């Protein structure tokens, strides 16, 4: 059985924000850590802390009550991967929320990817 850690991250952020929780606990991986660091720079998350044993780790995430996650949608799934080139990424400031992409330069938002002229796999949209 394969677990979708990105979907668990999205679900945890949405349910934690709607339930007005201060912190949530998510399974830890390097990818989840990179996405959470990006969300921290964007203001959705205040603090990230690794807890647990050396083999089984969890990420304890403190949510920002001033900027709650209203919604999020997984774009690229196991059954259908969605890739966008640098010219296909929308950099319009009128877009509600932000897209998170995996690129050769790491995990970036759609605006950062457009500025750096790189494309990649669109993981999810968060607003």
CSV table of C-alpha atoms in Angstrom, one decimal:
chain,number,residue,atom,x,y,z
A,1,UNK,CA,0.0,0.0,0.0
A,2,UNK,CA,1.4,3.4,-1.0
A,3,UNK,CA,0.7,6.5,1.2
A,4,UNK,CA,0.2,9.9,-0.3
A,5,UNK,CA,2.0,12.2,2.1
A,6,UNK,CA,1.2,15.3,0.2
A,7,UNK,CA,-2.5,14.5,0.4
A,8,UNK,CA,-2.2,13.9,4.1
A,9,UNK,CA,-0.4,17.3,4.5
A,10,UNK,CA,-3.2,19.1,2.6
A,11,UNK,CA,-5.9,17.3,4.6
A,12,UNK,CA,-4.2,18.0,7.9
A,13,UNK,CA,-3.7,21.7,7.1
A,14,UNK,CA,-7.4,22.2,6.0
A,15,UNK,CA,-8.9,20.3,8.9
A,16,UNK,CA,-6.6,21.9,11.5
A,17,UNK,CA,-7.4,25.3,10.2
A,18,UNK,CA,-11.2,24.8,10.1
A,19,UNK,CA,-11.1,23.3,13.6
A,20,UNK,CA,-9.1,26.2,14.9
A,21,UNK,CA,-6.2,24.0,16.1
A,22,UNK,CA,-3.0,25.5,17.2
A,23,UNK,CA,-0.8,22.6,16.1
A,24,UNK,CA,-1.2,19.5,14.0
A,25,UNK,CA,1.0,16.4,13.7
A,26,UNK,CA,1.9,15.0,10.3
A,27,UNK,CA,4.1,12.1,9.1
A,28,UNK,CA,7.6,13.4,8.4
A,29,UNK,CA,9.6,13.1,5.1
A,30,UNK,CA,12.1,15.3,3.4
A,31,UNK,CA,9.5,16.4,0.9
A,32,UNK,CA,7.0,17.3,3.6
A,33,UNK,CA,9.7,19.3,5.4
A,34,UNK,CA,10.5,21.2,2.2
A,35,UNK,CA,6.9,21.9,1.5
A,36,UNK,CA,6.3,23.1,5.1
A,37,UNK,CA,9.3,25.4,4.9
A,38,UNK,CA,7.9,26.9,1.8
A,39,UNK,CA,4.5,27.4,3.5
A,40,UNK,CA,6.3,28.9,6.4
A,41,UNK,CA,7.8,31.6,4.2
A,42,UNK,CA,4.4,32.2,2.6
A,43,UNK,CA,2.8,32.7,6.1
A,44,UNK,CA,0.5,29.7,6.4
A,45,UNK,CA,2.7,28.0,9.0
A,46,UNK,CA,4.4,29.6,12.0
A,47,UNK,CA,6.7,26.8,13.3
A,48,UNK,CA,7.9,23.3,12.3
A,49,UNK,CA,9.4,20.9,14.8
A,50,UNK,CA,10.5,17.3,14.2
A,51,UNK,CA,9.5,14.9,16.9
A,52,UNK,CA,9.8,11.1,17.4
A,53,UNK,CA,12.3,8.4,17.2
A,54,UNK,CA,15.1,8.3,14.6
A,55,UNK,CA,13.3,5.9,12.3
A,56,UNK,CA,9.6,7.1,12.7
A,57,UNK,CA,9.4,10.8,12.7
A,58,UNK,CA,6.6,13.2,12.8
A,59,UNK,CA,6.3,16.9,12.0
A,60,UNK,CA,4.6,19.0,14.6
A,61,UNK,CA,3.3,22.1,12.8
A,62,UNK,CA,2.1,25.3,14.4
A,63,UNK,CA,-0.6,26.9,12.2
A,64,UNK,CA,-0.9,30.7,11.7
A,65,UNK,CA,-4.3,31.8,13.0
A,66,UNK,CA,-4.0,35.1,11.2
A,67,UNK,CA,-3.8,33.3,7.8
A,68,UNK,CA,-5.9,30.1,8.0
A,69,UNK,CA,-5.9,27.6,5.2
A,70,UNK,CA,-9.4,27.9,3.7
A,71,UNK,CA,-8.9,25.3,1.0
A,72,UNK,CA,-6.4,23.2,-0.8
A,73,UNK,CA,-6.6,20.8,-3.8
A,74,UNK,CA,-4.2,18.1,-4.9
A,75,UNK,CA,-3.4,18.7,-8.6
A,76,UNK,CA,-0.9,16.0,-9.4
A,77,UNK,CA,-1.9,12.5,-8.2
A,78,UNK,CA,-0.4,9.0,-8.4
A,79,UNK,CA,-2.8,8.2,-11.3
A,80,UNK,CA,-2.2,11.4,-13.2
A,81,UNK,CA,0.9,13.5,-12.9
A,82,UNK,CA,0.6,17.2,-14.0
A,83,UNK,CA,3.6,19.0,-15.4
A,84,UNK,CA,3.9,22.6,-16.5
A,85,UNK,CA,6.7,24.3,-18.4
A,86,UNK,CA,8.0,27.7,-17.4
A,87,UNK,CA,5.9,29.4,-20.1
A,88,UNK,CA,2.7,27.6,-19.0
A,89,UNK,CA,2.8,28.7,-15.4
A,90,UNK,CA,0.5,31.5,-14.6
A,91,UNK,CA,2.2,34.3,-12.8
A,92,UNK,CA,-0.9,36.5,-12.6
A,93,UNK,CA,-1.3,38.2,-9.2
A,94,UNK,CA,-5.1,37.8,-9.5
A,95,UNK,CA,-4.9,34.1,-9.0
A,96,UNK,CA,-6.5,33.1,-5.7
A,97,UNK,CA,-3.9,31.3,-3.5
A,98,UNK,CA,-0.7,29.7,-4.8
A,99,UNK,CA,0.4,26.6,-6.6
A,100,UNK,CA,3.3,24.5,-5.1
A,101,UNK,CA,5.6,22.9,-7.7
A,102,UNK,CA,8.6,20.6,-7.6
A,103,UNK,CA,11.3,21.9,-9.9
A,104,UNK,CA,15.0,21.1,-10.5
A,105,UNK,CA,15.7,24.0,-8.1
A,106,UNK,CA,13.6,22.6,-5.3
A,107,UNK,CA,10.0,23.2,-4.0
A,108,UNK,CA,8.8,26.6,-5.3
A,109,UNK,CA,5.6,28.5,-5.6
A,110,UNK,CA,4.2,29.3,-9.1
A,111,UNK,CA,5.4,32.9,-8.9
A,112,UNK,CA,9.0,31.9,-7.9
A,113,UNK,CA,9.1,29.3,-10.6
A,114,UNK,CA,8.0,31.8,-13.2
A,115,UNK,CA,10.7,34.3,-12.0
A,116,UNK,CA,13.4,31.7,-12.2
A,117,UNK,CA,12.1,30.4,-15.6
A,118,UNK,CA,11.7,26.8,-14.5
A,119,UNK,CA,8.9,24.3,-14.8
A,120,UNK,CA,8.0,21.2,-12.9
A,121,UNK,CA,5.3,19.0,-11.4
A,122,UNK,CA,2.3,20.9,-9.9
A,123,UNK,CA,1.8,19.3,-6.5
A,124,UNK,CA,-1.2,21.2,-5.1
A,125,UNK,CA,-3.0,24.5,-4.9
A,126,UNK,CA,-3.6,26.2,-1.5
A,127,UNK,CA,-5.7,29.3,-0.6
